[in-house]
CSV table of N, CA and C in Angstrom, one decimal:
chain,number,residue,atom,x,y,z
E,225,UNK,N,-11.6,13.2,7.6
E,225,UNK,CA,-10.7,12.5,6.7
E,225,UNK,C,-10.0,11.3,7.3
E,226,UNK,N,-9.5,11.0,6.8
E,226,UNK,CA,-8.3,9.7,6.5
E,226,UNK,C,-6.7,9.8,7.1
E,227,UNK,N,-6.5,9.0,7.9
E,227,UNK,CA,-4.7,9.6,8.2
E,227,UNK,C,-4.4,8.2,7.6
E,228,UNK,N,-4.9,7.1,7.6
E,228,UNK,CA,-4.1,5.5,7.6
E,228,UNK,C,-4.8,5.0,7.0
E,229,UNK,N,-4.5,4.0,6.0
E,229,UNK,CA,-5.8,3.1,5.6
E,229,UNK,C,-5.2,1.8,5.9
E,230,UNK,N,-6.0,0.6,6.5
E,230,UNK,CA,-5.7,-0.4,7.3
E,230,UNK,C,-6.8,-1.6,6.6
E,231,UNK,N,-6.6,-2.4,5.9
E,231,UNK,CA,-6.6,-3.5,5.6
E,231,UNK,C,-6.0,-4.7,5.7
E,232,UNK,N,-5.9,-5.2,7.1
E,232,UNK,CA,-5.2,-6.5,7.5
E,232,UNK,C,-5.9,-7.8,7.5
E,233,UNK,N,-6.4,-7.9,6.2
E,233,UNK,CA,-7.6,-9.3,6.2
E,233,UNK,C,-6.4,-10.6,5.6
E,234,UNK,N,-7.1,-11.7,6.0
E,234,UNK,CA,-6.2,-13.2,6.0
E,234,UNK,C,-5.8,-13.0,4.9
E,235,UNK,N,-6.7,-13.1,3.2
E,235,UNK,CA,-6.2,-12.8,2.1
E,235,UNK,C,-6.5,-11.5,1.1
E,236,UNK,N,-6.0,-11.6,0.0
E,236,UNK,CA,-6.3,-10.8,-0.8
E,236,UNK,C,-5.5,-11.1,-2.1
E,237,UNK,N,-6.7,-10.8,-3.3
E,237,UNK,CA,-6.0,-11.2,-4.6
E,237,UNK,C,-5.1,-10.2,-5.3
E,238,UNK,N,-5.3,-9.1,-5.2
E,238,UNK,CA,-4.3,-7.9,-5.8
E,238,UNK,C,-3.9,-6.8,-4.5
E,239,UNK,N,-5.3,-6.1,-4.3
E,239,UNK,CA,-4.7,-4.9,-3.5
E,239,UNK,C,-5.1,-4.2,-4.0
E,240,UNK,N,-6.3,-3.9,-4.6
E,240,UNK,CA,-7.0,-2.9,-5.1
E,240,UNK,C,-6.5,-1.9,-4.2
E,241,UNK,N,-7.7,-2.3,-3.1
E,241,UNK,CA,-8.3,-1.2,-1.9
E,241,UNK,C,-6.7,-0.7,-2.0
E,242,UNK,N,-5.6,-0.8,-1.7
E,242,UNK,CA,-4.4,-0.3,-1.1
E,242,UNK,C,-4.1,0.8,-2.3
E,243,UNK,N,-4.1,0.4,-3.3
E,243,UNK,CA,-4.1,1.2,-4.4
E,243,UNK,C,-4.3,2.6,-4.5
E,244,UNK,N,-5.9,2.2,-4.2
E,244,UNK,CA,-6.9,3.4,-4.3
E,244,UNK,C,-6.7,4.2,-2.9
E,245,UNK,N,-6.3,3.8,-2.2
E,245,UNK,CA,-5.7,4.6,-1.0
E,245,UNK,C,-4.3,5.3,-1.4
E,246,UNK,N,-3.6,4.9,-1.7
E,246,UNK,CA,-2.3,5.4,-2.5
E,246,UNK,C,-2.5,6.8,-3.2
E,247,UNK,N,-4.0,6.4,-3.8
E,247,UNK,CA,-3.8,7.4,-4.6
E,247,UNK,C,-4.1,8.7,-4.0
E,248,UNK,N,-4.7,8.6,-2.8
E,248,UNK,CA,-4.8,9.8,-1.7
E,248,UNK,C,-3.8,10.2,-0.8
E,249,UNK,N,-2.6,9.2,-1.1
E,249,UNK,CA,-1.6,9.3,-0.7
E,249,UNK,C,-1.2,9.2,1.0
E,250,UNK,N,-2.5,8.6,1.1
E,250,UNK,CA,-2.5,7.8,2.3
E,250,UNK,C,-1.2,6.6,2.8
E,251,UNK,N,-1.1,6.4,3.6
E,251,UNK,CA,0.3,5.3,4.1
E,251,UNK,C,-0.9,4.1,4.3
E,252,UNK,N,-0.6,2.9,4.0
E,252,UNK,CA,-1.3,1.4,4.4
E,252,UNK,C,-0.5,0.5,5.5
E,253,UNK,N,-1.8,-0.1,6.1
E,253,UNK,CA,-1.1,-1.2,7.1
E,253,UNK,C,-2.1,-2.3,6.1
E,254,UNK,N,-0.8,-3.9,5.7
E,254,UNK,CA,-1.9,-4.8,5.3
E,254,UNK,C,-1.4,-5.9,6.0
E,255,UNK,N,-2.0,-7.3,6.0
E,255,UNK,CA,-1.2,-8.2,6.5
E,255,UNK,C,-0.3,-9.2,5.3
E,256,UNK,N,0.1,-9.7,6.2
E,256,UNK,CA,1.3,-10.8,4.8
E,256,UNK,C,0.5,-12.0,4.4
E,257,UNK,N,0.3,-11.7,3.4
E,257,UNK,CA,-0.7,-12.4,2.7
E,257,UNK,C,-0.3,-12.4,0.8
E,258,UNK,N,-0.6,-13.5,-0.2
E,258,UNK,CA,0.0,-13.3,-1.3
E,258,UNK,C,-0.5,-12.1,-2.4
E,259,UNK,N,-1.0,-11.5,-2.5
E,259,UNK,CA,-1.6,-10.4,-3.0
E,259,UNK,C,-1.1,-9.0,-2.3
E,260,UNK,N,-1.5,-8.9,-1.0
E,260,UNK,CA,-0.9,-7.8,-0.6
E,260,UNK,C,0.7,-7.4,-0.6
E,261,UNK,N,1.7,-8.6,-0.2
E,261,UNK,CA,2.9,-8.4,-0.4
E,261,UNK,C,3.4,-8.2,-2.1
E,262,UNK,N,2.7,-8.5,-2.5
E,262,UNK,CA,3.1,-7.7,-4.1
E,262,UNK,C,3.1,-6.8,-4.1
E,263,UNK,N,1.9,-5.6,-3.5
E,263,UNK,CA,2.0,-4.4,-3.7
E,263,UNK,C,2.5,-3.9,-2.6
E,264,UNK,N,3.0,-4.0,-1.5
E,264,UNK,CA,3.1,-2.9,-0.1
E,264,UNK,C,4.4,-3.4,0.1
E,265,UNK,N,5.6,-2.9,-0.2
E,265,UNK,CA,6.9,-2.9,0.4
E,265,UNK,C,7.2,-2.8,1.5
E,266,UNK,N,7.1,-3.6,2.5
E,266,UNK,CA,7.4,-3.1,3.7
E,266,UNK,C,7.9,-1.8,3.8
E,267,UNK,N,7.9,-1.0,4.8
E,267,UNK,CA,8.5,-0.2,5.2
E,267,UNK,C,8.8,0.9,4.5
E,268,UNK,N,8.7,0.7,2.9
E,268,UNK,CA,9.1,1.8,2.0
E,268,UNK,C,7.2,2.9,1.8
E,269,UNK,N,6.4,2.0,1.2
E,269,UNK,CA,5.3,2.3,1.0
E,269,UNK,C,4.0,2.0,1.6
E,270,UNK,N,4.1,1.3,2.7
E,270,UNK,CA,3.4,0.9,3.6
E,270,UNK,C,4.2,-0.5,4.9
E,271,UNK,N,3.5,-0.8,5.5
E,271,UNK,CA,3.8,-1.6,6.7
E,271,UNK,C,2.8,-3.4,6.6
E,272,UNK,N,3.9,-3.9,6.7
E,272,UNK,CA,2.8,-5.8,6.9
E,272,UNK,C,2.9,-5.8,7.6
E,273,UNK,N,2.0,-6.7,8.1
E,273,UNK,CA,2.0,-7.3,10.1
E,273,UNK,C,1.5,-8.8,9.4
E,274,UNK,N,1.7,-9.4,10.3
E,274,UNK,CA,1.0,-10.7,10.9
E,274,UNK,C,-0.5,-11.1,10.7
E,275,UNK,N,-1.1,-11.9,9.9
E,275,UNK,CA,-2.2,-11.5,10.4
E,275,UNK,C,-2.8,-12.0,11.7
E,276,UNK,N,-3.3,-10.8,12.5
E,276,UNK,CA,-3.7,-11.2,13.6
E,276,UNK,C,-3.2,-10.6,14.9
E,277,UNK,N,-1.8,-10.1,14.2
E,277,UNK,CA,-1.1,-9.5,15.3
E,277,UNK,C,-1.7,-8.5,15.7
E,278,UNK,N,-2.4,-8.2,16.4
E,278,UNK,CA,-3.0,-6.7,17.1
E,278,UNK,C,-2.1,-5.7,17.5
E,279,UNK,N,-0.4,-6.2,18.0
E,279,UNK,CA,0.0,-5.5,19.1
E,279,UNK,C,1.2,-4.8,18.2
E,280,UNK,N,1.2,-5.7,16.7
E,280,UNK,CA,2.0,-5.1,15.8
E,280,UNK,C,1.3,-3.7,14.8
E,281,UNK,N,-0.1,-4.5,15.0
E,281,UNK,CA,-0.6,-3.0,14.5
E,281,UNK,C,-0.9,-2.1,15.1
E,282,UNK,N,-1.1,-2.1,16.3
E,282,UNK,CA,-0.9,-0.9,17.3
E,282,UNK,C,0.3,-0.3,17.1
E,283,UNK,N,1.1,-0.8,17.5
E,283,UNK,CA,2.7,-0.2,17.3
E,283,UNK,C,2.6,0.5,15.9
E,284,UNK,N,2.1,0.0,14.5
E,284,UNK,CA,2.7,0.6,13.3
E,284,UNK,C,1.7,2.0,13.2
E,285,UNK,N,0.3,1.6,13.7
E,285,UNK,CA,-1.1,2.8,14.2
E,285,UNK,C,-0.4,3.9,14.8
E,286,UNK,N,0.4,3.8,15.9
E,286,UNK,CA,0.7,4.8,16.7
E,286,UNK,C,1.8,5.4,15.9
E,287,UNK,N,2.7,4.7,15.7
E,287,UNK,CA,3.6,5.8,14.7
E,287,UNK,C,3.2,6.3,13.8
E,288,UNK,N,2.3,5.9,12.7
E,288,UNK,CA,2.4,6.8,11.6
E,288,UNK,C,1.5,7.9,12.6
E,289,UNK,N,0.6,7.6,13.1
E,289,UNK,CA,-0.3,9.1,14.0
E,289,UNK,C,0.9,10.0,14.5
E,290,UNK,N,1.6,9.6,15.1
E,290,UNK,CA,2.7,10.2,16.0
E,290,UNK,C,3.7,10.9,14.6
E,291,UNK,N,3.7,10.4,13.3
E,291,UNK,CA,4.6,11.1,13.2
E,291,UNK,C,4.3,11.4,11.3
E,292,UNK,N,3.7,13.3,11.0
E,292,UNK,CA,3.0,13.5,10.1
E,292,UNK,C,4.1,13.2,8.8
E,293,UNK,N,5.4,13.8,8.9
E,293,UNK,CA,6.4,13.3,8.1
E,293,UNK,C,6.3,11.7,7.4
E,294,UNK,N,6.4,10.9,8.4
E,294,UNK,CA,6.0,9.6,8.0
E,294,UNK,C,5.3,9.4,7.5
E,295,UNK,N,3.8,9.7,7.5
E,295,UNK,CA,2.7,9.3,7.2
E,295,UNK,C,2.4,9.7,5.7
E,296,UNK,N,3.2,11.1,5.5
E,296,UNK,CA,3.3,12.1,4.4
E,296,UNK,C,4.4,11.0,3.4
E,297,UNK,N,5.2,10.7,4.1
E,297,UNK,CA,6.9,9.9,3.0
E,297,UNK,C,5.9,8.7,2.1
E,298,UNK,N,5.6,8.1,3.7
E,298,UNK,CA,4.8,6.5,2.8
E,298,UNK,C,3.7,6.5,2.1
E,299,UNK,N,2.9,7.8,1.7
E,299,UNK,CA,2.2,7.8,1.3
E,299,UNK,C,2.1,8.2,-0.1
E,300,UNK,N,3.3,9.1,0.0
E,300,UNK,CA,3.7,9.9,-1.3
E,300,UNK,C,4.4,8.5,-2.2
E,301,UNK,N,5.4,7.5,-1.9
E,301,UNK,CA,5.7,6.4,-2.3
E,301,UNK,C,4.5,5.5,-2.6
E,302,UNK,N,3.3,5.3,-2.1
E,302,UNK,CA,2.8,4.4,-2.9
E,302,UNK,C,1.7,5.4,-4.1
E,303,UNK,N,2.1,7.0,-3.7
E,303,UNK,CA,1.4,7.1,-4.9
E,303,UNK,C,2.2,7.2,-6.3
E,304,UNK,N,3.2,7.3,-5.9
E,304,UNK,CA,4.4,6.8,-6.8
E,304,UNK,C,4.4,5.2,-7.8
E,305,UNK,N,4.2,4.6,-6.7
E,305,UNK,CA,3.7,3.6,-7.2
E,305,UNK,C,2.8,3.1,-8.3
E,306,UNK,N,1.8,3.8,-8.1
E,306,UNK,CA,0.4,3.4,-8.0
E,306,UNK,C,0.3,4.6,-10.1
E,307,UNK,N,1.1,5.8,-9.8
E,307,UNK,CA,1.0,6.5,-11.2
E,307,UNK,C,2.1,5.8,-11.8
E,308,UNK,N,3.3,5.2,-11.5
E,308,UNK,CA,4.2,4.8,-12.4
E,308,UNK,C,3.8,3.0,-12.8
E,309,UNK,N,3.0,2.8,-12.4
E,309,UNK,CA,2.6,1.2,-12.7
E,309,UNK,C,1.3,0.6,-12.9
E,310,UNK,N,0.5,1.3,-12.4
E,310,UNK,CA,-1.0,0.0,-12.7
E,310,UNK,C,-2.0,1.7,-13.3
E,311,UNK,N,-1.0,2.8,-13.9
E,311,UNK,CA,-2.1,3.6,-14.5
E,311,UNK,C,-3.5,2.5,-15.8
E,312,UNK,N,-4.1,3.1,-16.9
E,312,UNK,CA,-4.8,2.6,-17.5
E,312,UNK,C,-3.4,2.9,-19.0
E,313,UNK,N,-2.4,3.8,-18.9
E,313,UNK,CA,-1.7,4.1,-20.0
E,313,UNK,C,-0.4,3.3,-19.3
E,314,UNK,N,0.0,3.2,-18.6
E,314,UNK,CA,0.8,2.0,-18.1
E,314,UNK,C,0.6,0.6,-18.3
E,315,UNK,N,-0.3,-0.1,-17.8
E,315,UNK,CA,-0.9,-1.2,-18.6
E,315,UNK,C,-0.9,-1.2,-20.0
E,316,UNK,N,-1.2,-0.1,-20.3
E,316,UNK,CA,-1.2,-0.4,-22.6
E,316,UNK,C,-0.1,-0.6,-22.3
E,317,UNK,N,0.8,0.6,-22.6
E,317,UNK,CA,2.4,0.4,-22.4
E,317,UNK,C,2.6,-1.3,-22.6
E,318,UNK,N,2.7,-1.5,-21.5
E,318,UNK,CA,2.9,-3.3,-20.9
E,318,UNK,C,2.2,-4.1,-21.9
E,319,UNK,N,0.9,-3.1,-21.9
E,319,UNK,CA,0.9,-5.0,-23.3
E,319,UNK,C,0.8,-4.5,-24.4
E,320,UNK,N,1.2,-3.0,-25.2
E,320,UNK,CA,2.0,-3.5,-26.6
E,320,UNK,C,3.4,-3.9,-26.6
E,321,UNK,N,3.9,-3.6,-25.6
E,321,UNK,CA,5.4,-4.0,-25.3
E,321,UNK,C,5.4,-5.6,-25.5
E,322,UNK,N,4.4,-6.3,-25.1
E,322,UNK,CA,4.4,-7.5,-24.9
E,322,UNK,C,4.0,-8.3,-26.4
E,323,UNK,N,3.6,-7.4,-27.2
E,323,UNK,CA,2.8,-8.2,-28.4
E,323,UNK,C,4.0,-7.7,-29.3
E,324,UNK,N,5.0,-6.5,-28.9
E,324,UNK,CA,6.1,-6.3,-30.3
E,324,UNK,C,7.5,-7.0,-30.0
């Protein structure tokens, strides 16, 4: 299985992938980039680094390994996320809201 899901690429348009990891309730590392900082809250529901920083994602790698509570909090928050906002009945929601 899966303890972390780690996508720290230069860009990204939404953040699917991080999503769809959410929903396993996995914790994310992504980098700061304009797509991913929309969805990954620092520190609340995942971790940004730099991109490129290696020595920041080691540091945020070892902790969530090091610590199951953690890994369990951030993960549970972006599935929070992830059911209270970009469901397929969330989106309706949002756009009949938008058309009344």
């Amino acid at each position: 299985g899966c303890d972390i899901f780690i996508m720290a690429s230069k860009s990204e348009s939404f953040g699917l992938a991080y999503s769809e990891a959410w929903l396993y309730k996995k914790p994310v590392i992504g980098a700061y980039c304009s797509g991913v900082m929309e969805v990954i809250e620092d520190g609340i529901n995942g971790f940004l680094i730099p991109f490129g920083d290696k020595g920041m994602l080691s540091e945020y790698i070892v902790k969530l390994l090091a610590n199951k509570d953690l890994r369990d909090k951030i993960g549970r928050r972006g599935y929070h996320k992830v059911i209270n906002n970009y469901t397929w009945q969330k989106r309706l929601e949002s756009f009949l809201c938008f058309y009344h």
